[in-house]
Amino acid sequence: MQAKLDQIKASFQKELLSVSNEDSLREIEIKYLGRKCELTMLLRGLAQMSDADKRTFGKAANVLKLEITEQIENKRSELGIGGSESTLDVTLPVEPLQMGKLNPLTSLQYEIEDIMRSMGFMVAEGPELESEYFNFEALNVPATHPARDMQDTFWLEDGNLLRTQTSPVQIRTMLAHGAPLRMICPGKVFRYEAMDASHSHTFFQVEGLMLDEDTNISHMKAVMAELLSTLFGKEVKVRLRPGYFPFVEPGMELDFSCLLCGGKGCRVCKHTGWVEFMGCGMVHPKVLEAGHIDPKKYQGFAFGFGLDRLAMMRYGIHDIRLFYEGDIRFTKQF
Ligand code: PHE
């Protein structure tokens, strides 16, 4: 008798493993718990047994029946098929809610916005789908200009494009607010590039613009040193090198002292002690004119840096693609 029960149990479990839908589960249920199933037959046969046997085998058979019932119910909920009312236990603890978290790029962006606001900069926005005029022409990059090749562009069939930089928002904000002006614009930009651990066709930039009657590069150095030192919680030095961007004159690149080695030289800073950070310079008079601002009265600086690289450096992330995969296990770590 016991051997028979063991055999029923073993074949039930084997069959249960291959169940993958409601119908096959129902079949198994009838086969092992139905009115004419082997187990029911065995239980009926108990009547002919001695009292001692009735007790032992009766108990064993009922235990097996319960076990089978339970496993079928488990399978049912595993398959997402509504269980019968009687198995709904309203006292069970609720599954904890899966909470999302801000992408590290977004939280870094918010932090930058706060720091810049504290220095009097407004936070502006502009469209991701841009016209050729705002993305290039107004920024002193006419159609024939070789600088167009500096940024591989996603063109739309109607002649518009996905902005390759946040610089068009400089023009839009000048037109909307005039001078004096202090603004930053964090936003998504797009370039026609292959993806790898350090390149993405979609990434984030933070644009900055400050205009007044005597704003100059020393103001920019101070603003950037303040931004970076607050972000990293320690003193960060900045230095300037000459650089070329058609919308600034003179154009420059700004580096900051490597935070990983403290300027001594390491792999991240390619043993120079400095990390290349952003393009910047004094706003070109033609750009001011495109923004309807008088270049004889106002002057100022503009900059643009990549948010992704800054976030990678800050959080020790080695693959830019992680920011864009939307994997909650990644975002939850920050
Ligand atoms: N828009 C430039 C880029 O994407 C960066 C930049 C912004 C340079 C503002 C100078 C002034 O590379």
mmCIF file of C-alpha atoms and ligand atoms in Angstrom:
data_model
loop_
_atom_site.group_PDB
_atom_site.id
_atom_site.type_symbol
_atom_site.label_atom_id
_atom_site.label_comp_id
_atom_site.label_asym_id
_atom_site.label_seq_id
_atom_site.Cartn_x
_atom_site.Cartn_y
_atom_site.Cartn_z
ATOM 1 C CA MET A 1 0.000 0.000 0.000
ATOM 2 C CA GLN A 2 2.716 2.443 0.992
ATOM 3 C CA ALA A 3 4.616 1.552 -2.160
ATOM 4 C CA LYS A 4 1.514 2.326 -4.197
ATOM 5 C CA LEU A 5 1.181 5.756 -2.549
ATOM 6 C CA ASP A 6 4.843 6.497 -3.243
ATOM 7 C CA GLN A 7 4.356 5.552 -6.842
ATOM 8 C CA ILE A 8 1.321 7.833 -7.221
ATOM 9 C CA LYS A 9 3.250 10.678 -5.677
ATOM 10 C CA ALA A 10 6.255 10.178 -7.922
ATOM 11 C CA SER A 11 4.276 10.032 -11.139
ATOM 12 C CA PHE A 12 2.166 13.047 -10.083
ATOM 13 C CA GLN A 13 5.250 15.122 -9.483
ATOM 14 C CA LYS A 14 6.790 14.094 -12.734
ATOM 15 C CA GLU A 15 3.683 15.025 -14.681
ATOM 16 C CA LEU A 16 3.237 18.278 -12.812
ATOM 17 C CA LEU A 17 6.642 19.417 -14.011
ATOM 18 C CA SER A 18 5.545 19.367 -17.629
ATOM 19 C CA VAL A 19 2.323 21.290 -16.996
ATOM 20 C CA SER A 20 2.404 24.638 -18.750
ATOM 21 C CA ASN A 21 -1.192 25.719 -19.206
ATOM 22 C CA GLU A 22 -4.628 25.640 -17.633
ATOM 23 C CA ASP A 23 -5.889 22.658 -19.624
ATOM 24 C CA SER A 24 -3.042 20.332 -18.793
ATOM 25 C CA LEU A 25 -3.278 21.351 -15.149
ATOM 26 C CA ARG A 26 -6.984 20.534 -15.131
ATOM 27 C CA GLU A 27 -6.228 17.128 -16.672
ATOM 28 C CA ILE A 28 -3.757 16.291 -13.941
ATOM 29 C CA GLU A 29 -6.183 17.466 -11.303
ATOM 30 C CA ILE A 30 -8.838 15.055 -12.562
ATOM 31 C CA LYS A 31 -6.348 12.249 -12.924
ATOM 32 C CA TYR A 32 -5.011 12.559 -9.368
ATOM 33 C CA LEU A 33 -7.920 13.998 -7.389
ATOM 34 C CA GLY A 34 -10.993 13.157 -9.471
ATOM 35 C CA ARG A 35 -13.799 10.869 -8.349
ATOM 36 C CA LYS A 36 -12.320 7.873 -10.083
ATOM 37 C CA CYS A 37 -8.673 8.531 -9.413
ATOM 38 C CA GLU A 38 -6.345 5.885 -8.035
ATOM 39 C CA LEU A 39 -6.115 7.604 -4.692
ATOM 40 C CA THR A 40 -9.880 7.679 -4.211
ATOM 41 C CA MET A 41 -10.019 4.003 -5.122
ATOM 42 C CA LEU A 42 -7.359 3.189 -2.563
ATOM 43 C CA LEU A 43 -9.237 5.118 0.094
ATOM 44 C CA ARG A 44 -12.394 3.204 -0.726
ATOM 45 C CA GLY A 45 -10.525 -0.052 -0.328
ATOM 46 C CA LEU A 46 -9.684 0.893 3.258
ATOM 47 C CA ALA A 47 -13.028 -0.511 4.384
ATOM 48 C CA GLN A 48 -11.723 -4.019 3.915
ATOM 49 C CA MET A 49 -8.569 -3.444 5.977
ATOM 50 C CA SER A 50 -7.819 -4.099 9.611
ATOM 51 C CA ASP A 51 -8.236 -1.213 12.035
ATOM 52 C CA ALA A 52 -4.481 -0.743 12.410
ATOM 53 C CA ASP A 53 -3.956 -0.615 8.630
ATOM 54 C CA LYS A 54 -6.890 1.755 8.231
ATOM 55 C CA ARG A 55 -5.225 4.142 10.596
ATOM 56 C CA THR A 56 -1.757 4.129 9.055
ATOM 57 C CA PHE A 57 -2.693 4.001 5.396
ATOM 58 C CA GLY A 58 -5.770 6.157 5.769
ATOM 59 C CA LYS A 59 -3.610 8.852 7.235
ATOM 60 C CA ALA A 60 -0.851 8.468 4.640
ATOM 61 C CA ALA A 61 -3.356 8.574 1.769
ATOM 62 C CA ASN A 62 -5.021 11.702 3.107
ATOM 63 C CA VAL A 63 -1.682 13.428 3.613
ATOM 64 C CA LEU A 64 -0.800 12.673 0.000
ATOM 65 C CA LYS A 65 -4.164 13.999 -1.180
ATOM 66 C CA LEU A 66 -3.562 17.265 0.656
ATOM 67 C CA GLU A 67 -0.080 17.514 -0.758
ATOM 68 C CA ILE A 68 -1.328 17.020 -4.296
ATOM 69 C CA THR A 69 -4.093 19.597 -3.780
ATOM 70 C CA GLU A 70 -1.619 22.106 -2.494
ATOM 71 C CA GLN A 71 0.867 21.588 -5.309
ATOM 72 C CA ILE A 72 -1.869 21.974 -7.901
ATOM 73 C CA GLU A 73 -2.984 25.245 -6.312
ATOM 74 C CA ASN A 74 0.606 26.477 -6.245
ATOM 75 C CA LYS A 75 1.017 25.644 -9.888
ATOM 76 C CA ARG A 76 -2.239 27.437 -10.622
ATOM 77 C CA SER A 77 -1.071 30.683 -9.086
ATOM 78 C CA GLU A 78 2.357 30.256 -10.656
ATOM 79 C CA LEU A 79 0.649 30.100 -14.046
ATOM 80 C CA GLY A 80 -1.395 33.147 -13.142
ATOM 81 C CA ILE A 81 -4.716 31.313 -13.269
ATOM 82 C CA GLY A 82 -7.149 32.575 -10.624
ATOM 83 C CA GLY A 83 -7.296 30.101 -7.728
ATOM 84 C CA SER A 84 -10.615 29.084 -6.267
ATOM 85 C CA GLU A 85 -12.084 31.332 -3.537
ATOM 86 C CA SER A 86 -11.322 28.862 -0.798
ATOM 87 C CA THR A 87 -7.564 29.161 -1.353
ATOM 88 C CA LEU A 88 -7.492 32.963 -1.200
ATOM 89 C CA ASP A 89 -5.850 33.848 2.081
ATOM 90 C CA VAL A 90 -6.503 37.518 2.820
ATOM 91 C CA THR A 91 -4.225 37.423 5.841
ATOM 92 C CA LEU A 92 -1.082 36.807 3.758
ATOM 93 C CA PRO A 93 1.400 39.705 3.822
ATOM 94 C CA VAL A 94 1.248 41.938 0.735
ATOM 95 C CA GLU A 95 4.092 41.699 -1.782
ATOM 96 C CA PRO A 96 6.304 44.770 -1.305
ATOM 97 C CA LEU A 97 5.785 47.381 -4.061
ATOM 98 C CA GLN A 98 8.677 47.668 -6.519
ATOM 99 C CA MET A 99 9.648 51.330 -6.223
ATOM 100 C CA GLY A 100 11.489 52.987 -9.079
ATOM 101 C CA LYS A 101 14.411 55.368 -8.609
ATOM 102 C CA LEU A 102 15.729 58.374 -10.456
ATOM 103 C CA ASN A 103 18.329 57.625 -13.076
ATOM 104 C CA PRO A 104 21.708 58.857 -11.753
ATOM 105 C CA LEU A 105 21.846 61.253 -14.720
ATOM 106 C CA THR A 106 18.596 62.843 -13.596
ATOM 107 C CA SER A 107 19.603 63.235 -9.973
ATOM 108 C CA LEU A 108 22.945 64.711 -11.021
ATOM 109 C CA GLN A 109 21.093 67.094 -13.337
ATOM 110 C CA TYR A 110 18.843 68.223 -10.471
ATOM 111 C CA GLU A 111 21.866 68.818 -8.260
ATOM 112 C CA ILE A 112 23.552 70.900 -10.955
ATOM 113 C CA GLU A 113 20.367 72.905 -11.444
ATOM 114 C CA ASP A 114 20.241 73.672 -7.705
ATOM 115 C CA ILE A 115 23.861 74.801 -7.568
ATOM 116 C CA MET A 116 23.516 76.972 -10.668
ATOM 117 C CA ARG A 117 20.255 78.487 -9.423
ATOM 118 C CA SER A 118 22.090 79.477 -6.241
ATOM 119 C CA MET A 119 24.399 81.551 -8.475
ATOM 120 C CA GLY A 120 21.470 83.233 -10.196
ATOM 121 C CA PHE A 121 21.175 81.058 -13.320
ATOM 122 C CA MET A 122 17.735 80.213 -14.668
ATOM 123 C CA VAL A 123 17.009 76.733 -16.030
ATOM 124 C CA ALA A 124 15.827 76.863 -19.642
ATOM 125 C CA GLU A 125 14.530 74.233 -22.031
ATOM 126 C CA GLY A 126 14.349 73.812 -25.775
ATOM 127 C CA PRO A 127 13.072 71.267 -28.300
ATOM 128 C CA GLU A 128 14.959 68.039 -29.051
ATOM 129 C CA LEU A 129 13.674 68.143 -32.625
ATOM 130 C CA GLU A 130 15.327 71.324 -33.874
ATOM 131 C CA SER A 131 15.553 73.347 -37.046
ATOM 132 C CA GLU A 132 18.764 73.644 -38.961
ATOM 133 C CA TYR A 133 18.635 77.361 -38.263
ATOM 134 C CA PHE A 134 18.837 77.123 -34.469
ATOM 135 C CA ASN A 135 21.182 74.134 -34.333
ATOM 136 C CA PHE A 136 23.686 75.515 -36.873
ATOM 137 C CA GLU A 137 22.997 78.762 -38.765
ATOM 138 C CA ALA A 138 22.270 80.988 -35.792
ATOM 139 C CA LEU A 139 25.354 79.570 -34.077
ATOM 140 C CA ASN A 140 27.613 80.834 -36.833
ATOM 141 C CA VAL A 141 27.833 77.484 -38.629
ATOM 142 C CA PRO A 142 26.543 78.112 -42.183
ATOM 143 C CA ALA A 143 25.724 75.200 -44.502
ATOM 144 C CA THR A 144 29.144 75.176 -46.156
ATOM 145 C CA HIS A 145 31.068 75.382 -42.895
ATOM 146 C CA PRO A 146 33.421 72.451 -42.250
ATOM 147 C CA ALA A 147 32.487 72.583 -38.559
ATOM 148 C CA ARG A 148 29.224 70.845 -39.470
ATOM 149 C CA ASP A 149 31.256 67.676 -39.717
ATOM 150 C CA MET A 150 32.296 67.978 -36.078
ATOM 151 C CA GLN A 151 28.883 66.650 -35.115
ATOM 152 C CA ASP A 152 27.351 63.793 -37.101
ATOM 153 C CA THR A 153 23.733 64.669 -37.447
ATOM 154 C CA PHE A 154 20.475 62.726 -37.560
ATOM 155 C CA TRP A 155 18.595 64.554 -40.307
ATOM 156 C CA LEU A 156 14.864 64.301 -40.782
ATOM 157 C CA GLU A 157 13.365 64.065 -44.244
ATOM 158 C CA ASP A 158 11.754 67.494 -43.871
ATOM 159 C CA GLY A 159 15.142 69.171 -43.338
ATOM 160 C CA ASN A 160 14.826 69.413 -39.555
ATOM 161 C CA LEU A 161 17.162 67.453 -37.287
ATOM 162 C CA LEU A 162 17.633 65.993 -33.831
ATOM 163 C CA ARG A 163 19.675 68.600 -32.017
ATOM 164 C CA THR A 164 23.347 67.667 -31.844
ATOM 165 C CA GLN A 165 23.989 70.033 -28.947
ATOM 166 C CA THR A 166 22.100 72.130 -26.406
ATOM 167 C CA SER A 167 23.617 75.328 -27.852
ATOM 168 C CA PRO A 168 20.478 76.204 -29.897
ATOM 169 C CA VAL A 169 18.806 76.913 -26.560
ATOM 170 C CA GLN A 170 21.279 79.814 -26.129
ATOM 171 C CA ILE A 171 19.623 81.555 -29.070
ATOM 172 C CA ARG A 172 16.089 80.651 -28.011
ATOM 173 C CA THR A 173 16.652 81.979 -24.499
ATOM 174 C CA MET A 174 18.287 85.191 -25.707
ATOM 175 C CA LEU A 175 15.266 85.805 -27.935
ATOM 176 C CA ALA A 176 12.849 85.083 -25.097
ATOM 177 C CA HIS A 177 14.592 86.926 -22.256
ATOM 178 C CA GLY A 178 17.181 89.364 -23.680
ATOM 179 C CA ALA A 179 20.198 90.539 -21.669
ATOM 180 C CA PRO A 180 21.494 90.549 -18.994
ATOM 181 C CA LEU A 181 21.046 86.811 -18.840
ATOM 182 C CA ARG A 182 22.228 83.829 -16.822
ATOM 183 C CA MET A 183 20.895 80.484 -17.922
ATOM 184 C CA ILE A 184 21.692 76.804 -18.092
ATOM 185 C CA CYS A 185 19.956 74.219 -20.216
ATOM 186 C CA PRO A 186 20.333 70.539 -19.406
ATOM 187 C CA GLY A 187 18.998 68.278 -22.115
ATOM 188 C CA LYS A 188 19.208 65.310 -24.400
ATOM 189 C CA VAL A 189 21.255 65.548 -27.574
ATOM 190 C CA PHE A 190 21.743 63.132 -30.457
ATOM 191 C CA ARG A 191 24.611 62.202 -32.728
ATOM 192 C CA TYR A 192 24.893 59.658 -35.485
ATOM 193 C CA GLU A 193 27.491 57.482 -33.774
ATOM 194 C CA ALA A 194 28.060 53.815 -33.078
ATOM 195 C CA MET A 195 27.451 52.759 -29.495
ATOM 196 C CA ASP A 196 30.195 51.419 -27.274
ATOM 197 C CA ALA A 197 31.156 51.667 -23.619
ATOM 198 C CA SER A 198 32.020 55.347 -23.937
ATOM 199 C CA HIS A 199 29.781 56.514 -26.808
ATOM 200 C CA SER A 200 26.050 56.709 -27.154
ATOM 201 C CA HIS A 201 23.943 58.172 -29.989
ATOM 202 C CA THR A 202 21.833 59.799 -27.284
ATOM 203 C CA PHE A 203 23.434 61.582 -24.361
ATOM 204 C CA PHE A 204 23.004 64.588 -22.115
ATOM 205 C CA GLN A 205 24.612 67.994 -22.190
ATOM 206 C CA VAL A 206 24.404 70.993 -19.923
ATOM 207 C CA GLU A 207 24.617 74.318 -21.723
ATOM 208 C CA GLY A 208 25.458 77.528 -19.904
ATOM 209 C CA LEU A 209 25.295 81.178 -20.878
ATOM 210 C CA MET A 210 25.998 84.336 -18.951
ATOM 211 C CA LEU A 211 25.700 87.800 -20.518
ATOM 212 C CA ASP A 212 26.156 91.218 -19.006
ATOM 213 C CA GLU A 213 27.992 94.418 -19.742
ATOM 214 C CA ASP A 214 31.363 93.221 -18.489
ATOM 215 C CA THR A 215 31.078 89.466 -18.036
ATOM 216 C CA ASN A 216 34.364 87.758 -18.879
ATOM 217 C CA ILE A 217 36.274 84.488 -18.746
ATOM 218 C CA SER A 218 37.409 84.905 -15.141
ATOM 219 C CA HIS A 219 33.739 84.834 -14.156
ATOM 220 C CA MET A 220 33.369 81.568 -16.006
ATOM 221 C CA LYS A 221 36.362 80.021 -14.247
ATOM 222 C CA ALA A 222 34.919 81.018 -10.895
ATOM 223 C CA VAL A 223 31.450 79.687 -11.742
ATOM 224 C CA MET A 224 32.845 76.352 -12.924
ATOM 225 C CA ALA A 225 35.178 75.956 -9.948
ATOM 226 C CA GLU A 226 32.227 76.615 -7.650
ATOM 227 C CA LEU A 227 29.962 74.159 -9.495
ATOM 228 C CA LEU A 228 32.530 71.349 -9.527
ATOM 229 C CA SER A 229 33.744 71.875 -5.962
ATOM 230 C CA THR A 230 30.171 71.798 -4.633
ATOM 231 C CA LEU A 231 29.354 68.712 -6.692
ATOM 232 C CA PHE A 232 32.393 66.763 -5.572
ATOM 233 C CA GLY A 233 32.534 68.114 -2.040
ATOM 234 C CA LYS A 234 36.188 69.130 -2.295
ATOM 235 C CA GLU A 235 38.224 71.824 -3.956
ATOM 236 C CA VAL A 236 38.434 71.282 -7.707
ATOM 237 C CA LYS A 237 40.831 73.294 -9.861
ATOM 238 C CA VAL A 238 40.106 74.245 -13.466
ATOM 239 C CA ARG A 239 42.363 75.218 -16.355
ATOM 240 C CA LEU A 240 41.767 76.524 -19.863
ATOM 241 C CA ARG A 241 43.243 75.469 -23.186
ATOM 242 C CA PRO A 242 42.558 76.954 -26.598
ATOM 243 C CA GLY A 243 39.774 75.164 -28.493
ATOM 244 C CA TYR A 244 37.638 75.769 -31.545
ATOM 245 C CA PHE A 245 33.856 76.205 -31.718
ATOM 246 C CA PRO A 246 32.392 78.580 -34.320
ATOM 247 C CA PHE A 247 29.968 80.139 -31.838
ATOM 248 C CA VAL A 248 32.623 81.407 -29.422
ATOM 249 C CA GLU A 249 35.589 83.699 -29.918
ATOM 250 C CA PRO A 250 38.016 83.054 -28.405
ATOM 251 C CA GLY A 251 37.083 79.391 -28.039
ATOM 252 C CA MET A 252 38.449 77.244 -25.240
ATOM 253 C CA GLU A 253 38.337 73.902 -23.541
ATOM 254 C CA LEU A 254 38.165 73.635 -19.807
ATOM 255 C CA ASP A 255 39.764 70.782 -17.847
ATOM 256 C CA PHE A 256 39.429 70.044 -14.154
ATOM 257 C CA SER A 257 41.960 68.503 -11.800
ATOM 258 C CA CYS A 258 41.543 64.718 -11.669
ATOM 259 C CA LEU A 259 39.596 63.711 -8.601
ATOM 260 C CA LEU A 260 40.706 60.125 -8.601
ATOM 261 C CA CYS A 261 44.441 60.739 -8.263
ATOM 262 C CA GLY A 262 44.336 64.297 -6.927
ATOM 263 C CA GLY A 263 46.316 65.510 -9.926
ATOM 264 C CA LYS A 264 49.192 63.044 -9.612
ATOM 265 C CA GLY A 265 48.247 61.197 -12.795
ATOM 266 C CA CYS A 266 46.275 57.975 -13.271
ATOM 267 C CA ARG A 267 44.550 55.953 -15.974
ATOM 268 C CA VAL A 268 41.366 58.028 -15.927
ATOM 269 C CA CYS A 269 43.192 61.304 -16.582
ATOM 270 C CA LYS A 270 45.616 59.566 -18.961
ATOM 271 C CA HIS A 271 48.435 60.453 -16.576
ATOM 272 C CA THR A 272 48.046 64.178 -17.118
ATOM 273 C CA GLY A 273 46.355 65.024 -13.793
ATOM 274 C CA TRP A 274 43.578 66.796 -15.739
ATOM 275 C CA VAL A 275 40.229 65.629 -17.075
ATOM 276 C CA GLU A 276 38.892 67.194 -20.287
ATOM 277 C CA PHE A 277 35.530 68.572 -19.348
ATOM 278 C CA MET A 278 33.902 71.055 -21.698
ATOM 279 C CA GLY A 279 33.933 73.429 -24.627
ATOM 280 C CA CYS A 280 33.480 77.084 -23.843
ATOM 281 C CA GLY A 281 34.475 80.617 -24.724
ATOM 282 C CA MET A 282 33.253 84.167 -25.181
ATOM 283 C CA VAL A 283 29.996 84.291 -27.150
ATOM 284 C CA HIS A 284 30.630 85.265 -30.787
ATOM 285 C CA PRO A 285 29.128 88.672 -31.736
ATOM 286 C CA LYS A 286 27.221 87.017 -34.600
ATOM 287 C CA VAL A 287 25.550 84.689 -32.113
ATOM 288 C CA LEU A 288 24.520 87.636 -29.935
ATOM 289 C CA GLU A 289 23.060 89.304 -33.013
ATOM 290 C CA ALA A 290 21.093 86.172 -33.876
ATOM 291 C CA GLY A 291 19.709 86.397 -30.341
ATOM 292 C CA HIS A 292 18.788 90.079 -30.929
ATOM 293 C CA ILE A 293 21.312 91.274 -28.375
ATOM 294 C CA ASP A 294 23.575 94.260 -29.030
ATOM 295 C CA PRO A 295 27.189 92.968 -29.100
ATOM 296 C CA LYS A 296 28.470 96.496 -28.446
ATOM 297 C CA LYS A 297 26.635 96.638 -25.140
ATOM 298 C CA TYR A 298 26.656 93.021 -23.924
ATOM 299 C CA GLN A 299 29.234 90.263 -23.806
ATOM 300 C CA GLY A 300 29.611 87.008 -21.976
ATOM 301 C CA PHE A 301 30.621 83.381 -21.889
ATOM 302 C CA ALA A 302 28.987 80.144 -22.963
ATOM 303 C CA PHE A 303 29.854 76.557 -22.151
ATOM 304 C CA GLY A 304 28.605 73.065 -22.852
ATOM 305 C CA PHE A 305 29.573 69.881 -21.043
ATOM 306 C CA GLY A 306 28.515 66.245 -21.135
ATOM 307 C CA LEU A 307 26.509 65.065 -18.179
ATOM 308 C CA ASP A 308 27.129 61.375 -18.827
ATOM 309 C CA ARG A 309 30.881 61.498 -18.422
ATOM 310 C CA LEU A 310 30.574 63.544 -15.276
ATOM 311 C CA ALA A 311 28.134 61.014 -13.824
ATOM 312 C CA MET A 312 30.405 58.127 -14.848
ATOM 313 C CA MET A 313 33.298 59.760 -13.070
ATOM 314 C CA ARG A 314 31.296 60.566 -9.990
ATOM 315 C CA TYR A 315 29.718 57.148 -9.544
ATOM 316 C CA GLY A 316 32.508 55.010 -10.996
ATOM 317 C CA ILE A 317 30.390 53.741 -13.921
ATOM 318 C CA HIS A 318 32.396 52.276 -16.775
ATOM 319 C CA ASP A 319 29.753 51.831 -19.475
ATOM 320 C CA ILE A 320 27.625 54.750 -20.718
ATOM 321 C CA ARG A 321 24.986 52.370 -22.116
ATOM 322 C CA LEU A 322 23.875 51.451 -18.601
ATOM 323 C CA PHE A 323 22.204 54.864 -18.277
ATOM 324 C CA TYR A 324 19.867 54.122 -21.156
ATOM 325 C CA GLU A 325 18.800 50.525 -20.558
ATOM 326 C CA GLY A 326 16.184 51.316 -17.925
ATOM 327 C CA ASP A 327 17.257 48.379 -15.744
ATOM 328 C CA ILE A 328 15.895 48.996 -12.283
ATOM 329 C CA ARG A 329 18.694 46.918 -10.725
ATOM 330 C CA PHE A 330 21.099 49.572 -12.046
ATOM 331 C CA THR A 331 19.193 52.704 -11.050
ATOM 332 C CA LYS A 332 18.476 51.293 -7.598
ATOM 333 C CA GLN A 333 22.172 51.447 -6.713
ATOM 334 C CA PHE A 334 22.280 55.237 -6.633
HETATM 335 N N1 PHE B 1 28.111 72.804 -28.182
HETATM 336 C C1 PHE B 1 29.476 72.387 -28.031
HETATM 337 C C2 PHE B 1 29.568 70.873 -28.246
HETATM 338 O O1 PHE B 1 28.571 70.214 -28.244
HETATM 339 C C3 PHE B 1 30.023 72.758 -26.677
HETATM 340 C C4 PHE B 1 30.104 74.240 -26.472
HETATM 341 C C5 PHE B 1 29.053 74.940 -25.931
HETATM 342 C C6 PHE B 1 31.243 74.897 -26.804
HETATM 343 C C7 PHE B 1 29.144 76.301 -25.721
HETATM 344 C C8 PHE B 1 31.364 76.274 -26.618
HETATM 345 C C9 PHE B 1 30.301 76.963 -26.068
HETATM 346 O O2 PHE B 1 30.631 70.321 -28.415
#
